[in-house]
mmCIF file of C-alpha atoms and ligand atoms in Angstrom:
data_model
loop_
_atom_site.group_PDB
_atom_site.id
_atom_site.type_symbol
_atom_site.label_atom_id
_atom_site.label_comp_id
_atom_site.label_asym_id
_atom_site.label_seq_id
_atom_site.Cartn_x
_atom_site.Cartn_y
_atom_site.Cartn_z
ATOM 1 C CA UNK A 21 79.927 -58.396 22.661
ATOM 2 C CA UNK A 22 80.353 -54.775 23.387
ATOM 3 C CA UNK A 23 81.877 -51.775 20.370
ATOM 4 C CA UNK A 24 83.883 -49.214 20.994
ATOM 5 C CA UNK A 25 83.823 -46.403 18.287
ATOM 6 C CA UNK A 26 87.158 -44.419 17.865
ATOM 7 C CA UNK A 27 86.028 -40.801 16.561
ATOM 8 C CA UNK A 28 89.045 -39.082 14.588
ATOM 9 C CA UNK A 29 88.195 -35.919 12.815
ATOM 10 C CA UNK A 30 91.216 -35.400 10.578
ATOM 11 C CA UNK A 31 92.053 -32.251 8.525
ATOM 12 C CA UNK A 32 95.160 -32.285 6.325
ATOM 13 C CA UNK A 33 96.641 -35.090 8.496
ATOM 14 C CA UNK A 34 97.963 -37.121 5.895
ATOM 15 C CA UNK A 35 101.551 -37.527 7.575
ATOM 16 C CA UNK A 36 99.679 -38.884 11.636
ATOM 17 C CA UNK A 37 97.676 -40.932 10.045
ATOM 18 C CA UNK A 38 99.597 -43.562 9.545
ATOM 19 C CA UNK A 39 101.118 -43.349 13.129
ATOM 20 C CA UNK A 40 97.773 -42.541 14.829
ATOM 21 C CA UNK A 41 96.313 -46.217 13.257
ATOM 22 C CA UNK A 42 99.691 -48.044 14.405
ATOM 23 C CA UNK A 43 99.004 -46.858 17.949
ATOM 24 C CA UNK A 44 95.410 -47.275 17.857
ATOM 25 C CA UNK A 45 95.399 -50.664 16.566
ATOM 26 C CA UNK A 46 98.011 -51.616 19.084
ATOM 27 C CA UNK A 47 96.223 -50.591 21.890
ATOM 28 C CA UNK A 48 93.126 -52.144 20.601
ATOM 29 C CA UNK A 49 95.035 -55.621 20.408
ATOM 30 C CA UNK A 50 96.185 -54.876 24.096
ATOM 31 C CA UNK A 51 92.885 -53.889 25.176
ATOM 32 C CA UNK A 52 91.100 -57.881 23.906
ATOM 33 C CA UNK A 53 94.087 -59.245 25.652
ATOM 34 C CA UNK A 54 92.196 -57.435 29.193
ATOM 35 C CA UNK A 55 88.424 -57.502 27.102
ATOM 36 C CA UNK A 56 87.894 -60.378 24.855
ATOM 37 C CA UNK A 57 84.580 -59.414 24.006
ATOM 38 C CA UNK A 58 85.535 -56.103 22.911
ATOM 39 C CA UNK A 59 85.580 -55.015 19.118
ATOM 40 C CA UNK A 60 86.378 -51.753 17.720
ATOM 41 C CA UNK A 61 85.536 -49.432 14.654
ATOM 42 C CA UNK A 62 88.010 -46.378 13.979
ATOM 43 C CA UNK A 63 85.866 -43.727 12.860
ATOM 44 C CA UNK A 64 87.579 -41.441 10.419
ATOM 45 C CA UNK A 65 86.445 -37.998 9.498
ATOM 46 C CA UNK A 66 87.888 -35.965 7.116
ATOM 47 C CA UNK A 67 87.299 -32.376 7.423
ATOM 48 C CA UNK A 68 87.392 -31.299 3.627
ATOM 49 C CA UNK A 69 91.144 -32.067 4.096
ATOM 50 C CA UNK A 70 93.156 -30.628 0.765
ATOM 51 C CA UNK A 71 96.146 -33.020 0.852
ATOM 52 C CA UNK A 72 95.857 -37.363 0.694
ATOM 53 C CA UNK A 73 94.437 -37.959 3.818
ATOM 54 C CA UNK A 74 91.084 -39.303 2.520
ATOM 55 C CA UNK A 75 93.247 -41.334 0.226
ATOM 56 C CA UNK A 76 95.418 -42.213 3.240
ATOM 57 C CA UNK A 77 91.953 -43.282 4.795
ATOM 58 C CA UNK A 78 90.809 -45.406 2.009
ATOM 59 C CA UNK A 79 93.728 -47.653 2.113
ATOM 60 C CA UNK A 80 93.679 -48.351 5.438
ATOM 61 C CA UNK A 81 89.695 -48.916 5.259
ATOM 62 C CA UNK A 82 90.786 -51.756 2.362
ATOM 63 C CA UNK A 83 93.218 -53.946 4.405
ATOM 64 C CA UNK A 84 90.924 -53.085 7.788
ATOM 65 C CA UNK A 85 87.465 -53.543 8.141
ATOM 66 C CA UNK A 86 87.492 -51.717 11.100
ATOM 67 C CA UNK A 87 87.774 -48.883 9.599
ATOM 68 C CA UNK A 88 85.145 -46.064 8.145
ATOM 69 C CA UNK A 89 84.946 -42.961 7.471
ATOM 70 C CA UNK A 90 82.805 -40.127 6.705
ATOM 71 C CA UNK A 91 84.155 -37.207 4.439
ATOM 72 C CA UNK A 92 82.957 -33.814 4.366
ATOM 73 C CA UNK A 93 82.268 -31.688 1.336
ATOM 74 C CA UNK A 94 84.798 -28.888 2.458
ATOM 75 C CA UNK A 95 86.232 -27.578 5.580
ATOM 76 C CA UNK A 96 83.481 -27.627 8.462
ATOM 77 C CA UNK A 97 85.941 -27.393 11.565
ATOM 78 C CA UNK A 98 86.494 -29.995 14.595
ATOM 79 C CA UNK A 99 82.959 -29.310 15.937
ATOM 80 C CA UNK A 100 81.151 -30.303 13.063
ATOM 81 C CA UNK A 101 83.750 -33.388 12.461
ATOM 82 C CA UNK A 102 83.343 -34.804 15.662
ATOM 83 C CA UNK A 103 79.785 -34.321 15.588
ATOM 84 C CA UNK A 104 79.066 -36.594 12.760
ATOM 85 C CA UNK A 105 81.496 -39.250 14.280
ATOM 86 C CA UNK A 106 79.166 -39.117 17.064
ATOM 87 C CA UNK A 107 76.163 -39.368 15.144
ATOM 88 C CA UNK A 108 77.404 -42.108 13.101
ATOM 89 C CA UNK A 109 79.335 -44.334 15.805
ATOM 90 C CA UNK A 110 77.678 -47.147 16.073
ATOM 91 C CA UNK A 111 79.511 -48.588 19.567
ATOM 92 C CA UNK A 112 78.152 -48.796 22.908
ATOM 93 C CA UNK A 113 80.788 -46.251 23.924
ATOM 94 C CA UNK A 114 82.565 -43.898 21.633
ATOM 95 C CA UNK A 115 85.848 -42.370 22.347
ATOM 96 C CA UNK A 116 86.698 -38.942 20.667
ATOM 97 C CA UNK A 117 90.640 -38.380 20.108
ATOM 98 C CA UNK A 118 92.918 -36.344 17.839
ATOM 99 C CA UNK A 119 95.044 -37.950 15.330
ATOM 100 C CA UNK A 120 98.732 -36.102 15.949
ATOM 101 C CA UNK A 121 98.683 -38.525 18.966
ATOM 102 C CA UNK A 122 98.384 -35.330 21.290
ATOM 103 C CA UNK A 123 96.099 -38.091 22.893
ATOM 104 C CA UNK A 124 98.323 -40.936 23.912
ATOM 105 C CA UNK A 125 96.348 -44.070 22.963
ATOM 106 C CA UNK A 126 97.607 -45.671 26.346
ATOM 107 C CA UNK A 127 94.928 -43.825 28.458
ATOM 108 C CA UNK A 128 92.721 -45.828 26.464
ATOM 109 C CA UNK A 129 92.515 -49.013 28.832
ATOM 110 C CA UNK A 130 91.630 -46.804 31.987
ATOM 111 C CA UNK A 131 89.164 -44.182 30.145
ATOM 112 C CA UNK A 132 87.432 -47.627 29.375
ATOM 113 C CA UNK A 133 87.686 -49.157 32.669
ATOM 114 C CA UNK A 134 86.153 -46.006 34.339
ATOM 115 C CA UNK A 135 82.748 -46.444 31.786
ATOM 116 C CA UNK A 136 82.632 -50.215 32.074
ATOM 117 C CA UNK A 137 83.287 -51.197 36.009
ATOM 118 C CA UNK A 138 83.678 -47.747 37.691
ATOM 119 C CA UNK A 139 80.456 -46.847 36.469
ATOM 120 C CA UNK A 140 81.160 -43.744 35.037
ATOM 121 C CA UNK A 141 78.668 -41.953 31.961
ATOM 122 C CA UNK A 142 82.317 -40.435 30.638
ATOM 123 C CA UNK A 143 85.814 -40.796 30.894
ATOM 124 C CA UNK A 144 87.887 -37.047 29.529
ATOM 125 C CA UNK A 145 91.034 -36.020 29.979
ATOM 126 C CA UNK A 146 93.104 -32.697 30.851
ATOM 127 C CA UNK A 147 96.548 -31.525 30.685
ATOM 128 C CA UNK A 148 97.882 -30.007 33.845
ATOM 129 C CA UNK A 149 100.952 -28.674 31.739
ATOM 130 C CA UNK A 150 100.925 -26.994 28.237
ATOM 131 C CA UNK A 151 104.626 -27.646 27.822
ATOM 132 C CA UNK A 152 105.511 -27.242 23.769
ATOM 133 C CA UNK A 153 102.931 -24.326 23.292
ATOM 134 C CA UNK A 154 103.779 -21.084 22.565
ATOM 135 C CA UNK A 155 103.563 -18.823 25.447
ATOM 136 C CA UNK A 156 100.659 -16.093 24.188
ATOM 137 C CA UNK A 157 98.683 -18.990 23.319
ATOM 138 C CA UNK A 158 98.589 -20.426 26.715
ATOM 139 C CA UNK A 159 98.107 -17.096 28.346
ATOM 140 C CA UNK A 160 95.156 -16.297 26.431
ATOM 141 C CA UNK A 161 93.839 -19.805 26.960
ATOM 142 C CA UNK A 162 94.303 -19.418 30.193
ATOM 143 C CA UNK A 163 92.434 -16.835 30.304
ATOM 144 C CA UNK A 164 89.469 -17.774 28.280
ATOM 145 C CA UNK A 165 88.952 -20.531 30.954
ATOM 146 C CA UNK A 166 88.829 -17.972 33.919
ATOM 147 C CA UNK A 167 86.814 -15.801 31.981
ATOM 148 C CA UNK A 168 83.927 -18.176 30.453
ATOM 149 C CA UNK A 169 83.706 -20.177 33.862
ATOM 150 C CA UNK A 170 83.118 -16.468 35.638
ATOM 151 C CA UNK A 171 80.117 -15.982 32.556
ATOM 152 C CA UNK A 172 78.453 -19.343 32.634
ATOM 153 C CA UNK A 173 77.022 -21.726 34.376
ATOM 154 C CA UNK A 174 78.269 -24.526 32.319
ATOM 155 C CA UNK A 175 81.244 -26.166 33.461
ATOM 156 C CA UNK A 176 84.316 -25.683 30.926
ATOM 157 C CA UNK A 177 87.160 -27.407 32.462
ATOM 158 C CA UNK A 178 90.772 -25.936 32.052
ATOM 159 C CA UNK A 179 93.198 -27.570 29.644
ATOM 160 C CA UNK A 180 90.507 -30.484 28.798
ATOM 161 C CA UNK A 181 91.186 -32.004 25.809
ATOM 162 C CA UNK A 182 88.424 -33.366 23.209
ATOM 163 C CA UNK A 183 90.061 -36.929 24.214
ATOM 164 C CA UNK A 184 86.896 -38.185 25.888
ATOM 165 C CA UNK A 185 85.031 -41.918 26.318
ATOM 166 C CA UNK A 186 81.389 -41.788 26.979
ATOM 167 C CA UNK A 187 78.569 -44.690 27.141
ATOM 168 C CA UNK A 188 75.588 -44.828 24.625
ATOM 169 C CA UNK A 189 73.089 -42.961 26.773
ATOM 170 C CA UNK A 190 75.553 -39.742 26.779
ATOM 171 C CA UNK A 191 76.392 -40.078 23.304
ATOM 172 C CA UNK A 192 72.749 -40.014 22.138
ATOM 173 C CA UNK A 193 72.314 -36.700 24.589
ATOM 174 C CA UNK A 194 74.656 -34.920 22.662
ATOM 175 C CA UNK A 195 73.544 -36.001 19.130
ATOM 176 C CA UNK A 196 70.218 -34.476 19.963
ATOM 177 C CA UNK A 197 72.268 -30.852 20.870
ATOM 178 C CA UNK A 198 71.736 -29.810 16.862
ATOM 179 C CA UNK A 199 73.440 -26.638 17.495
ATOM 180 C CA UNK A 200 74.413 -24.931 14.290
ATOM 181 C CA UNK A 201 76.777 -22.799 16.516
ATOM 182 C CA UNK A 202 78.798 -25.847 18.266
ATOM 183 C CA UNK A 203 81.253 -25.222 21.338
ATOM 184 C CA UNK A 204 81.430 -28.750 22.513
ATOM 185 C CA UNK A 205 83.572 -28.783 25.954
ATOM 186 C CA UNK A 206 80.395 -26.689 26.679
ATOM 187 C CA UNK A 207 78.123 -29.196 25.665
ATOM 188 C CA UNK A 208 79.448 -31.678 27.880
ATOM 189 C CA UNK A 209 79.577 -29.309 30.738
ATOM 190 C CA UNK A 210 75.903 -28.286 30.255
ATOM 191 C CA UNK A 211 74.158 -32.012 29.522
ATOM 192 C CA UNK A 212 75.972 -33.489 32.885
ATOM 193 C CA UNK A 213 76.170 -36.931 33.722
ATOM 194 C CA UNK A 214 79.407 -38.271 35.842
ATOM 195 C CA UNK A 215 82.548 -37.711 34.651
ATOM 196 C CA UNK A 216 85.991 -39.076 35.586
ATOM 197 C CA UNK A 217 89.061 -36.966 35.263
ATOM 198 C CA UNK A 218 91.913 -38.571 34.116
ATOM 199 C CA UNK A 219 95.525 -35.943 33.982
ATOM 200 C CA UNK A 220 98.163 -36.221 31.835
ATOM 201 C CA UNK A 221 101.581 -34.041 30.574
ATOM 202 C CA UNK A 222 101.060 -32.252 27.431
ATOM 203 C CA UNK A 223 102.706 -34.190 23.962
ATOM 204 C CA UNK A 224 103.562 -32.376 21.382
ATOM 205 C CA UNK A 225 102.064 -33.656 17.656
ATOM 206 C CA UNK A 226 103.817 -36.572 15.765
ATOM 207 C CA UNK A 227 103.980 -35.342 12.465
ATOM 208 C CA UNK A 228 102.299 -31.867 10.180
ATOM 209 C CA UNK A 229 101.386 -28.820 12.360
ATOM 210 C CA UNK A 230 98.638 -27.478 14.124
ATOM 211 C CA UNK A 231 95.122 -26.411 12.303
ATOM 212 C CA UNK A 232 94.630 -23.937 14.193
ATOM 213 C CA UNK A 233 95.595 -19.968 14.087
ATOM 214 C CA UNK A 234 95.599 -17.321 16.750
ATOM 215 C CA UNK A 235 92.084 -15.781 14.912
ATOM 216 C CA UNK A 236 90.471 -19.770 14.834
ATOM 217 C CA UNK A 237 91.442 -20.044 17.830
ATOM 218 C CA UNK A 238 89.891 -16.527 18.957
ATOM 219 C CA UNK A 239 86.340 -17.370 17.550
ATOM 220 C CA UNK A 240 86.498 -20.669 19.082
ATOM 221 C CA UNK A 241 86.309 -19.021 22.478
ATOM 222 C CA UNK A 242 83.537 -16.580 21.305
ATOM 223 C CA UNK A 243 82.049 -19.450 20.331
ATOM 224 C CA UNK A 244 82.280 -20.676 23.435
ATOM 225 C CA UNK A 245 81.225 -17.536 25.451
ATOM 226 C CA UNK A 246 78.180 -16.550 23.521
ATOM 227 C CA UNK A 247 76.807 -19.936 23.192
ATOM 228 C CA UNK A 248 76.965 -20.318 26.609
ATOM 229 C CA UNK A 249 76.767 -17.121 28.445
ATOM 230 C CA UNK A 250 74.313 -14.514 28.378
ATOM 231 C CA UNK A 251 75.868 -12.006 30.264
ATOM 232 C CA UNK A 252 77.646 -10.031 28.069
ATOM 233 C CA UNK A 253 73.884 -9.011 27.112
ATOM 234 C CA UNK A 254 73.134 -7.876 30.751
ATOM 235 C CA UNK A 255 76.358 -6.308 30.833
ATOM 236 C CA UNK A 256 75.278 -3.881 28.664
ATOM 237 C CA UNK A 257 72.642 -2.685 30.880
ATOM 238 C CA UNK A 258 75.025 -2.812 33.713
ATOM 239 C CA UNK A 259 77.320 0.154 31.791
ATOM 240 C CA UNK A 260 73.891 2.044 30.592
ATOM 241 C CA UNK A 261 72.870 1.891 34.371
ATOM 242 C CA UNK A 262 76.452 3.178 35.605
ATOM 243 C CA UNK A 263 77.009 6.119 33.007
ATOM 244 C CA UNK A 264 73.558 7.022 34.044
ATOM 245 C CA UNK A 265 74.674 7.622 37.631
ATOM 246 C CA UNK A 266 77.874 9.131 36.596
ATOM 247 C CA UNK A 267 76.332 11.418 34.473
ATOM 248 C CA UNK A 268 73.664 12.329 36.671
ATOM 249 C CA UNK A 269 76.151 13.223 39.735
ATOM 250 C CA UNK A 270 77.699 15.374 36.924
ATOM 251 C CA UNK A 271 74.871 17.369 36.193
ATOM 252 C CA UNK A 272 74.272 17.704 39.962
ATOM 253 C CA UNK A 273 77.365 18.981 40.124
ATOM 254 C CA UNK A 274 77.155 21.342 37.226
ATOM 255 C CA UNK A 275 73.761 23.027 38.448
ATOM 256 C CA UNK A 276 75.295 23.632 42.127
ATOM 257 C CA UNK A 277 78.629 25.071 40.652
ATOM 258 C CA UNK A 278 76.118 27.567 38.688
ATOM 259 C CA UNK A 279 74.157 28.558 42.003
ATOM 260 C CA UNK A 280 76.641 28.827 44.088
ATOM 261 C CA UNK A 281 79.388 30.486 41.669
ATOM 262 C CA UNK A 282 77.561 31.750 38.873
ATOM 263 C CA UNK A 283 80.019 30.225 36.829
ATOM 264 C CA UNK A 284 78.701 29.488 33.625
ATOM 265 C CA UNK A 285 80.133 25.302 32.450
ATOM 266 C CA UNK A 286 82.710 25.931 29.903
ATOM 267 C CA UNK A 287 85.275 23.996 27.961
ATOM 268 C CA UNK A 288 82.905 22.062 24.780
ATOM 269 C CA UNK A 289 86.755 20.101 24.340
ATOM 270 C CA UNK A 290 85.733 17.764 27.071
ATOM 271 C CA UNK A 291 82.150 17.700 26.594
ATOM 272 C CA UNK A 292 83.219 16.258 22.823
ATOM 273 C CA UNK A 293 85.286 13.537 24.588
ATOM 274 C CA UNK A 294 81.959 12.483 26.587
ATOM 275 C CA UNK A 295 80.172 12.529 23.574
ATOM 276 C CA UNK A 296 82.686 10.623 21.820
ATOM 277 C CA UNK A 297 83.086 7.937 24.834
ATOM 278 C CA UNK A 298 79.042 7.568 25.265
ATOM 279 C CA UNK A 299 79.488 6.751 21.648
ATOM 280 C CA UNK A 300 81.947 4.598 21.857
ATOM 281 C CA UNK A 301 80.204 2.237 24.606
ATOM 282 C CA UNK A 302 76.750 2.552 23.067
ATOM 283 C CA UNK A 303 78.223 1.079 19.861
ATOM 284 C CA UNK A 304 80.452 -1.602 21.595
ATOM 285 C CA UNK A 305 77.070 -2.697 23.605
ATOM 286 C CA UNK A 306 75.307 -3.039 19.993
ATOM 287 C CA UNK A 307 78.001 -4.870 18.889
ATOM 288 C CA UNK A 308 77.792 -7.473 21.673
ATOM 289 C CA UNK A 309 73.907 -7.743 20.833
ATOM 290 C CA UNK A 310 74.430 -8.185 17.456
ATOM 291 C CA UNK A 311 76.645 -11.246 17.923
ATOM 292 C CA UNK A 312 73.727 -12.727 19.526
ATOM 293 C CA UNK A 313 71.612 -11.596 16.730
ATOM 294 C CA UNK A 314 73.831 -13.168 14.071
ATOM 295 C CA UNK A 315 74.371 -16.407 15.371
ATOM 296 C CA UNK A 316 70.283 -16.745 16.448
ATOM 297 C CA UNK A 317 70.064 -15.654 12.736
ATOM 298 C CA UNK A 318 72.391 -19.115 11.836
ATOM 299 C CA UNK A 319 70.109 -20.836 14.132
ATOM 300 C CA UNK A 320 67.000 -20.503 12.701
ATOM 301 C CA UNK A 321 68.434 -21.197 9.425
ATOM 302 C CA UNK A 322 68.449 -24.624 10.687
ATOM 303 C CA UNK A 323 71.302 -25.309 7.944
ATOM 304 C CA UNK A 324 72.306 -28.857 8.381
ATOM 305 C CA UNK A 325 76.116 -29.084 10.537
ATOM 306 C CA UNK A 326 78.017 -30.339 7.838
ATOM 307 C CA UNK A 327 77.599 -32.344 4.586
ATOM 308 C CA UNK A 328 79.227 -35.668 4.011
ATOM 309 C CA UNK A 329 80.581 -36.328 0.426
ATOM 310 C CA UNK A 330 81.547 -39.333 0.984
ATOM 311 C CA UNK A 331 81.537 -42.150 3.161
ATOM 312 C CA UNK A 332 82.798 -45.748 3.954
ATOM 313 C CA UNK A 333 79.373 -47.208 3.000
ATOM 314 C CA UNK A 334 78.757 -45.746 0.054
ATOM 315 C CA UNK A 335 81.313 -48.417 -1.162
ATOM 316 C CA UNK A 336 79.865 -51.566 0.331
ATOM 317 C CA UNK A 337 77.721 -52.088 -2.312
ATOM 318 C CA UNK A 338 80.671 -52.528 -4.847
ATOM 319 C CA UNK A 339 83.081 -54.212 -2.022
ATOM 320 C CA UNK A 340 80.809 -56.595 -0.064
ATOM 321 C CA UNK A 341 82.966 -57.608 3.050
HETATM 322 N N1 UDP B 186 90.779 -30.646 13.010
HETATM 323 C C1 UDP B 186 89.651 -30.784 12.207
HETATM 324 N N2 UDP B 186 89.153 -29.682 11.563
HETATM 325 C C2 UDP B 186 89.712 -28.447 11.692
HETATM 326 C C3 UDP B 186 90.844 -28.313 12.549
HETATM 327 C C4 UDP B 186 91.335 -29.425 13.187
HETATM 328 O O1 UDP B 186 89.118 -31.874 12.065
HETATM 329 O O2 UDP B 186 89.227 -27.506 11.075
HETATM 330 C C5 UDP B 186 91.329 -31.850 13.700
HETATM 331 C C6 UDP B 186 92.798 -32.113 13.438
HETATM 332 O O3 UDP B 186 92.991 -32.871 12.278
HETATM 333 C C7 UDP B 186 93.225 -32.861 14.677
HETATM 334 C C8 UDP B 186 92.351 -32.255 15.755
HETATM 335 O O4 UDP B 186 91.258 -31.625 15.086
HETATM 336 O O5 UDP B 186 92.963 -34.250 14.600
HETATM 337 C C9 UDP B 186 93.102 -31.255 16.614
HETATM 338 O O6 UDP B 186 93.734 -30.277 15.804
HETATM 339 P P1 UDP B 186 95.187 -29.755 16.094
HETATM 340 O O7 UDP B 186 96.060 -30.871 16.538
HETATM 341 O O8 UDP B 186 95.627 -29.004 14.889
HETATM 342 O O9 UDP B 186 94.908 -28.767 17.296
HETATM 343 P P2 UDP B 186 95.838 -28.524 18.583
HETATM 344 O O10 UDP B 186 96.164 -29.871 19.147
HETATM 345 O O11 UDP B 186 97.045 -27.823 18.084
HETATM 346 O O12 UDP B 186 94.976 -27.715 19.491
HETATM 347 MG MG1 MG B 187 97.003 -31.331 18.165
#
């Protein structure tokens, strides 16, 4: 007998839901046709939703056995959801997926294959098209890829999705990343192990609308770039080391005008402008060290990643299946 855990963090999804656990379940009856030693558990976790979903949950955990869930105390973001899936799952391969269906449940079969007889540690996918998405978005997305991948030495795959399979052994290797600050599609890029790439077109969402803004979206990549680069930190010594040279040619240049012309440097308008630029880059280079500072200042808070409120088994007691 072999389990496969289905990891769904859900926030406000109360309308996908209900379409996500159609799918799912169908493919999972397709999938004992092919495995019939295969079982599943859907994994639910609700991010501090603020509409029905853990109610939405709770009824499909009483006609389905199948299902549990874990629900957070508030809003702790994707990271932290799919984190606790992970830590809970109990299968010898756990798939992560969203619930709008953005991940079509019919990859499922060869994500599994690749684990089980391709031997593959991880099955993920990526969309080669972001058809549906508003143009700025994918520009700057775009862009964040190019960028981070330049910055670190983690590989961050463009347009992967969190829809990933993975065996036991790679499962447990992330559990023991207990990052406060999480940026996961790093995390997979930096612990290794093989991983298939399987493409597919971009879907839009079933039902409700995306979680995430422009600005949630913006500190998800700094997220990313910070917790995985360092070089915006040597960067800063880079521009010290430059405006150094720069200003040192200028002096050069100032002394030699004197000797040879006797003219004395005039014109304090542009000397403020120097002033005010050296400023300028001397406080955007502290600013870029205190990001570091404040998230190693999360860090060794050592604050737990999120806090569960409630969960499936709290109930067990009272239900006894
Ligand atoms: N999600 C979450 N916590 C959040 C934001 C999103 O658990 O704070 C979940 C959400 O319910 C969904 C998945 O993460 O299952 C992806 O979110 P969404 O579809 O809104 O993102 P998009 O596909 O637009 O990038
Ligand atoms: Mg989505």
């Amino acid at each position: 007998m072999s389990l496969l855990s289905v990891i769904v963090p859900c926030f406000n999804e109360q309308e996908a839901i209900p379409f996500f656990y159609e799918a799912i379940s169908k493919t999972a009856s397709e999938m004992k046709d092919e495995w019939s030693d295969l079982d599943f558990e859907f994994l639910f976790i609700d991010d501090g939703s603020k509409d029905e979903t853990l109610k939405v949950i709770e009824s499909l955990r009483l006609k389905d056995r199948r299902v549990r869930f874990i629900s957070f105390s508030r809003n702790f973001g994707k990271e932290a959801a799919l984190y606790a899936g992970l830590q809970h799952s109990k299968g010898d391969y756990a798939v992560t997926m969203d619930a709008d269906m953005q991940d079509p449940p019919s990859l499922l079969p060869d994500m599994f294959r690749a684990v089980t007889e391709e031997g593959y540690d991880s099955a993920a996918t990526r969309r080669v098209t972001r058809r549906g998405e508003p143009v700025v978005r994918s520009f700057f997305a775009r862009q964040f890829y190019r960028l981070i991948n330049r910055m670190s030495s983690a590989d961050i795959v463009d347009g992967a999705r969190d829809y990933r399979i993975m065996t036991r052994r790679m499962i447990d290797a992330i559990v023991d990343m207990q990052e406060y600050n999480r940026f996961t599609k790093g995390i997979y890029g930096w612990i290794g192990f093989n991983t298939k790439w399987i493409e597919f077109e971009n879907v839009e969402r079933v039902a409700g609308e995306t979680k995430w803004s422009f600005w949630k979206l913006f500190g998800y990549a700094m997220e990313g770039i910070i917790g995985f680069s360092t070089i915006p930190l040597s960067m800063a010594t880079w521009v010290g080391i430059f405006m150094s040279i720069v200003s040192f040619l200028g002096i050069l240049f100032i002394i030699i005008k004197k000797l040879v012309f006797g003219d004395p440097t005039s014109g304090w308008s542009s000397m403020v402008c120097i002033i005010l630029l050296v400023a300028g880059i001397q406080l955007f280079c502290m600013g870029i060290i205190g990001q570091y500072l404040a998230k190693t200042y999360l860090e060794t808070k050592r604050r737990p990643i999120y806090i569960a409120k409630r969960t499936s088994e709290d109930d067990i007691e009272g239900e006894k299946s």
